Coordinates of C-alpha atoms and ligand atoms in Angstrom, one line a residue:
M1 CA -27.9 30.7 1.5
T2 CA -26.3 31.3 -1.8
E3 CA -26.8 35.0 -2.6
S4 CA -25.5 38.2 -1.0
A5 CA -28.1 38.2 1.9
G6 CA -25.7 37.6 4.7
H7 CA -23.3 34.7 4.2
N8 CA -21.7 35.5 0.8
L9 CA -21.3 38.5 -1.2
I10 CA -22.0 37.7 -4.8
S11 CA -24.0 40.5 -6.2
L12 CA -25.6 43.6 -4.9
S13 CA -29.0 42.5 -6.3
C14 CA -30.1 41.1 -3.0
L15 CA -29.1 44.2 -0.9
D16 CA -31.8 46.7 -0.6
R17 CA -31.2 50.5 0.3
P18 CA -30.9 50.1 4.0
A19 CA -28.6 47.3 3.7
L20 CA -26.3 49.2 1.3
E21 CA -26.5 52.2 3.5
H22 CA -25.4 50.1 6.3
L23 CA -22.4 48.8 4.5
L24 CA -21.4 52.3 3.3
D25 CA -21.8 53.7 6.8
R26 CA -19.6 50.9 8.2
A27 CA -17.0 51.4 5.4
E28 CA -16.9 55.3 6.5
Q29 CA -15.9 54.1 10.0
F30 CA -13.0 52.3 8.6
L31 CA -11.7 55.3 6.6
G32 CA -8.5 57.0 7.8
P33 CA -4.8 56.0 8.3
E34 CA -5.5 55.3 11.9
T35 CA -7.4 52.2 10.9
T36 CA -4.0 50.5 9.8
T37 CA -3.8 49.2 13.3
A38 CA -7.1 50.1 15.2
H39 CA -9.0 46.9 14.1
R40 CA -6.4 44.2 14.2
A41 CA -8.1 42.3 16.8
M42 CA -11.4 42.2 15.1
L43 CA -10.9 39.1 12.9
A44 CA -7.5 37.9 14.3
G45 CA -7.1 34.2 14.1
D46 CA -9.1 33.9 10.8
A47 CA -7.7 33.5 7.3
T48 CA -8.7 34.7 3.9
A49 CA -7.6 33.1 0.6
L50 CA -7.3 35.4 -2.3
I51 CA -8.0 33.5 -5.6
F52 CA -7.5 35.7 -8.7
C53 CA -8.1 33.9 -12.0
E54 CA -7.9 37.1 -13.8
P55 CA -5.4 39.9 -13.4
S56 CA -5.9 42.5 -10.9
T57 CA -4.2 45.3 -9.0
R58 CA -6.6 47.3 -7.1
T59 CA -9.2 44.7 -6.0
R60 CA -6.5 42.0 -5.2
F61 CA -4.3 44.3 -3.0
S62 CA -7.1 46.3 -1.2
F63 CA -8.9 43.0 -0.3
E64 CA -5.4 41.7 1.1
L65 CA -5.0 45.0 2.9
A66 CA -8.5 45.0 4.4
A67 CA -8.1 41.4 5.7
R68 CA -4.6 42.2 7.2
R69 CA -6.0 45.5 8.8
L70 CA -8.8 43.2 10.6
G71 CA -6.0 40.9 11.7
M72 CA -6.5 38.0 9.4
D73 CA -3.8 35.9 7.7
T74 CA -3.9 36.0 3.9
L75 CA -3.2 33.1 1.8
V76 CA -2.7 33.9 -1.9
L77 CA -3.4 31.1 -4.5
Q78 CA -1.6 31.5 -7.9
E79 CA -3.5 29.4 -10.3
G80 CA -0.4 28.6 -12.4
T81 CA 1.4 27.1 -9.4
S82 CA -1.4 25.6 -7.6
S83 CA -3.0 22.1 -7.7
R84 CA -5.7 23.6 -10.1
L85 CA -3.2 22.8 -12.8
K86 CA -3.3 19.1 -12.0
G87 CA -7.1 19.2 -12.3
E88 CA -8.4 20.2 -9.0
T89 CA -11.8 21.8 -9.1
L90 CA -12.6 25.2 -7.8
T91 CA -14.9 23.5 -5.2
D92 CA -12.3 21.0 -4.2
T93 CA -9.8 23.9 -3.9
L94 CA -12.1 25.8 -1.5
H95 CA -12.7 22.7 0.7
T96 CA -8.9 22.1 0.8
L97 CA -8.4 25.8 1.9
A98 CA -11.2 25.4 4.4
A99 CA -9.3 22.4 5.8
L100 CA -6.6 24.8 6.5
N101 CA -9.1 26.9 8.5
C102 CA -9.5 29.4 5.9
R103 CA -13.0 31.2 6.5
Y104 CA -13.2 33.8 3.6
F105 CA -12.7 33.2 -0.1
V106 CA -12.2 36.1 -2.2
L107 CA -12.5 35.0 -5.9
R108 CA -12.1 36.7 -9.3
H109 CA -13.1 34.6 -12.3
Q110 CA -14.0 35.1 -15.9
E111 CA -16.9 32.7 -15.9
N112 CA -20.4 34.1 -15.4
G113 CA -22.3 32.0 -12.9
V114 CA -19.2 30.7 -11.2
M115 CA -19.9 32.3 -7.9
Q116 CA -23.6 30.8 -7.6
R117 CA -22.3 27.4 -8.5
L118 CA -19.6 27.5 -5.7
A119 CA -21.9 28.9 -3.3
A120 CA -24.1 26.0 -3.5
D121 CA -21.4 23.8 -2.3
L122 CA -19.3 26.0 0.1
P123 CA -17.7 24.4 3.2
A124 CA -19.8 25.1 6.3
G125 CA -18.9 28.2 8.2
T126 CA -17.1 29.9 5.3
A127 CA -18.0 32.9 3.0
L128 CA -17.5 33.6 -0.6
L129 CA -16.8 37.2 -1.8
N130 CA -17.0 38.1 -5.5
A131 CA -14.0 40.0 -6.5
G132 CA -15.1 40.2 -10.2
E133 CA -17.2 37.7 -12.1
G134 CA -17.2 37.6 -15.9
T135 CA -19.3 40.4 -17.2
C136 CA -22.0 40.0 -14.6
A137 CA -20.9 41.5 -11.1
H138 CA -18.2 43.2 -9.2
P139 CA -20.1 44.0 -6.0
T140 CA -17.2 45.6 -3.9
Q141 CA -16.4 48.0 -6.9
G142 CA -20.2 49.1 -7.0
L143 CA -20.0 49.8 -3.1
L144 CA -16.8 51.7 -3.4
D145 CA -18.1 53.8 -6.4
A146 CA -21.2 54.5 -4.3
L147 CA -19.2 55.3 -1.3
T148 CA -16.7 57.6 -3.2
I149 CA -19.8 59.5 -4.6
R150 CA -21.6 59.8 -1.2
L151 CA -18.6 61.2 0.5
H152 CA -18.6 64.1 -2.1
R153 CA -22.2 64.3 -2.7
P154 CA -24.2 63.0 0.2
D155 CA -27.6 64.0 -1.6
L156 CA -27.6 61.1 -4.0
Q157 CA -31.5 61.7 -4.8
A158 CA -30.2 65.1 -6.5
L159 CA -27.6 63.5 -8.8
T160 CA -27.6 62.6 -12.4
V161 CA -24.9 60.0 -13.0
A162 CA -23.6 59.0 -16.5
I163 CA -21.8 55.8 -16.9
V164 CA -19.9 55.9 -20.1
G165 CA -18.2 53.3 -22.2
D166 CA -18.2 49.6 -22.6
L167 CA -21.3 49.0 -20.8
A168 CA -22.0 45.7 -22.7
H169 CA -19.1 43.9 -21.1
S170 CA -18.7 45.7 -17.9
R171 CA -19.3 43.9 -14.6
V172 CA -18.4 47.1 -12.8
A173 CA -21.3 49.0 -14.5
R174 CA -23.8 46.2 -13.6
S175 CA -22.9 46.3 -10.0
T176 CA -22.4 50.2 -9.8
A177 CA -25.7 50.8 -11.5
Q178 CA -27.4 48.4 -9.0
A179 CA -25.9 50.3 -6.2
L180 CA -26.7 53.7 -7.4
F181 CA -30.3 52.9 -8.5
A182 CA -31.1 51.2 -5.3
L183 CA -29.6 54.3 -3.3
G184 CA -31.9 56.4 -5.3
V185 CA -30.0 58.6 -7.6
R186 CA -32.2 61.0 -9.5
E187 CA -31.2 59.9 -13.0
L188 CA -28.9 57.1 -14.3
R189 CA -27.7 57.4 -17.9
L190 CA -25.9 54.3 -19.7
V191 CA -23.8 56.0 -22.4
A192 CA -22.2 54.0 -25.2
P193 CA -22.0 53.4 -29.0
P194 CA -24.8 50.9 -30.1
A195 CA -22.6 48.0 -30.2
L196 CA -21.2 48.5 -26.5
L197 CA -24.7 49.2 -24.9
P198 CA -26.3 46.4 -22.7
R199 CA -29.4 45.0 -23.6
A200 CA -32.7 46.9 -22.6
G201 CA -33.5 46.0 -19.0
E202 CA -30.3 44.4 -18.2
M203 CA -29.2 46.9 -15.8
P204 CA -30.9 49.9 -14.3
G205 CA -30.5 53.3 -16.2
R206 CA -31.6 54.9 -19.5
L207 CA -29.7 53.9 -22.5
V208 CA -28.3 56.7 -24.5
S209 CA -26.0 56.4 -27.6
D210 CA -25.6 60.2 -28.2
F211 CA -22.4 61.1 -26.3
A212 CA -23.4 64.8 -25.8
E213 CA -26.9 64.0 -24.7
G214 CA -25.6 61.4 -22.2
I215 CA -23.0 63.6 -20.7
A216 CA -25.2 66.9 -20.6
G217 CA -25.6 68.2 -17.1
A218 CA -24.3 65.2 -15.4
N219 CA -23.2 65.6 -11.8
V220 CA -21.0 62.3 -11.8
V221 CA -19.4 60.9 -14.9
I222 CA -18.1 57.2 -14.6
A223 CA -15.9 56.3 -17.5
L224 CA -15.2 52.6 -18.2
R225 CA -12.4 50.8 -20.2
I226 CA -13.1 48.9 -23.3
Q227 CA -13.0 45.2 -22.1
R228 CA -10.9 44.1 -25.1
E229 CA -10.3 40.7 -23.5
R230 CA -14.0 40.1 -23.6
I231 CA -14.5 41.0 -27.3
S232 CA -13.8 39.1 -30.3
E233 CA -11.2 40.4 -32.7
Q234 CA -13.8 41.5 -35.5
A235 CA -15.9 43.2 -32.9
K236 CA -13.2 45.1 -31.2
P237 CA -14.0 48.9 -31.5
D238 CA -11.1 51.0 -33.2
P239 CA -9.4 53.0 -30.3
T240 CA -9.1 56.0 -32.5
T241 CA -12.6 56.2 -33.6
Y242 CA -13.8 55.4 -30.0
R243 CA -11.6 58.2 -28.7
R244 CA -13.1 60.7 -31.2
E245 CA -16.8 59.8 -30.6
Y246 CA -16.9 58.7 -26.9
G247 CA -13.6 59.6 -25.3
L248 CA -13.6 62.2 -22.5
D249 CA -11.3 65.1 -22.2
A250 CA -11.1 68.4 -20.2
E251 CA -12.9 70.5 -22.8
R252 CA -15.8 68.0 -23.3
L253 CA -16.3 67.5 -19.6
T254 CA -16.1 71.2 -19.0
R255 CA -18.6 72.0 -21.8
L256 CA -21.0 69.3 -21.2
A257 CA -21.3 68.2 -17.7
A258 CA -22.4 70.0 -14.7
A259 CA -19.9 72.8 -13.5
D260 CA -18.5 70.8 -10.4
A261 CA -19.0 67.3 -12.0
L262 CA -17.1 64.4 -10.5
L263 CA -15.1 62.1 -12.7
L264 CA -14.7 58.4 -11.6
H265 CA -13.1 55.4 -13.3
P266 CA -12.7 51.9 -11.9
G267 CA -9.4 51.5 -13.4
P268 CA -7.2 50.5 -15.1
V269 CA -7.5 53.6 -17.4
N270 CA -6.4 53.3 -20.9
W271 CA -5.1 57.0 -21.3
G272 CA -5.7 58.4 -24.6
V273 CA -8.8 56.1 -25.3
E274 CA -11.7 56.5 -22.8
L275 CA -9.9 59.3 -20.9
D276 CA -7.6 62.0 -22.4
T277 CA -4.3 62.4 -20.6
D278 CA -5.4 66.1 -19.8
L279 CA -7.9 64.5 -17.2
A280 CA -5.0 62.9 -15.3
N281 CA -4.9 65.8 -12.7
W282 CA -8.5 67.0 -13.2
P283 CA -9.8 68.7 -10.1
G284 CA -13.0 66.8 -10.0
S285 CA -11.3 63.4 -10.6
L286 CA -11.8 60.7 -7.7
I287 CA -9.9 57.9 -9.5
R288 CA -7.3 57.7 -6.8
E289 CA -9.7 58.2 -4.0
Q290 CA -11.8 55.2 -5.3
V291 CA -8.7 53.1 -5.1
R292 CA -8.2 54.2 -1.4
N293 CA -11.9 53.7 -0.5
G294 CA -11.8 50.1 -1.6
V295 CA -9.8 49.1 1.4
A296 CA -12.5 50.6 3.8
V297 CA -15.4 49.0 1.8
R298 CA -13.7 45.6 1.8
M299 CA -13.1 45.7 5.4
A300 CA -16.8 46.6 6.0
V301 CA -17.7 43.5 3.8
F302 CA -15.5 41.3 5.9
A303 CA -16.9 42.7 9.1
W304 CA -20.6 42.2 8.0
L305 CA -20.0 38.8 6.6
A306 CA -18.2 37.8 10.0
E307 CA -21.1 39.0 12.1
N308 CA -23.5 36.9 10.0
L309 CA -21.2 33.7 10.1
H310 CA -20.5 34.0 13.7
G311 CA -24.3 34.7 14.4
Ligands
LIG401 N1 -11.3 48.0 -10.7 C1 -10.8 46.9 -10.7 O1 -11.3 45.7 -10.5 O2 -9.4 46.9 -10.8 P1 -8.4 45.7 -10.8 O3 -8.7 45.0 -12.1 O4 -6.9 46.4 -10.9 O5 -8.6 45.0 -9.6

């Protein structure tokens, strides 16, 4: 099994609405400070390896907290000080870690397709968890975005959601759009300058390049960072122009979006570009809550994969 249908979590594309709702329900059970110690017996004795070949703060630490709260040991592989520098392949690295009884591999990597490739040769009895793959998928971010919205607006079928920003290079947008579409949101808009829109049909949602039209009446606005590390020098948007034409600030949100609109951002935020600093304490901002919910979501994913691994 190489997809996210039970043994690995590589993308959300294999998860239908009941499976997504099951994971979100499970994550809700893990919310709350009491879970710092309540579930320590659940996966005690197992180990998780955290392999981050690209920078991360939220995903890296929330996966580590999730693993520890379920009682697991955590092994952190620093690419720059590991035998990867001596030519060891990622496949060999996973088999080496499995020989140390590591059962879960949490991997962030810049290459599209790396998860599928590794999943085809995973050590027996182990699971691969995608913590961000190139521009194609970030499934736990999609789940935590959906959970955060659902906690505040349980009636997803009544919502218009606008995802605004660098959709062309965003793995978050792909996974979040997949999750929200499968969960049945009323309308999903993908809002960006023409150069940063995804190709038609690449992800669910209606492509909109007119900013005001894209935000109009939205119940939820999800802003995205420009992924400058994935854009060639010549194609990089000018931050000042981008801010003027597609940046969100309190006045624009108040004027265009629904009166009680929620604001999300997967982070890290480039304040003064996609979001003005006057949104730092916006009453409808769920940006910090997204980070907190990430731990519960990742606990739910570990628990789900453990059930499937252990049969
Ligand atoms: N949202 C997200 O993936 O953040 P990090 O890069 O900090 O993990």
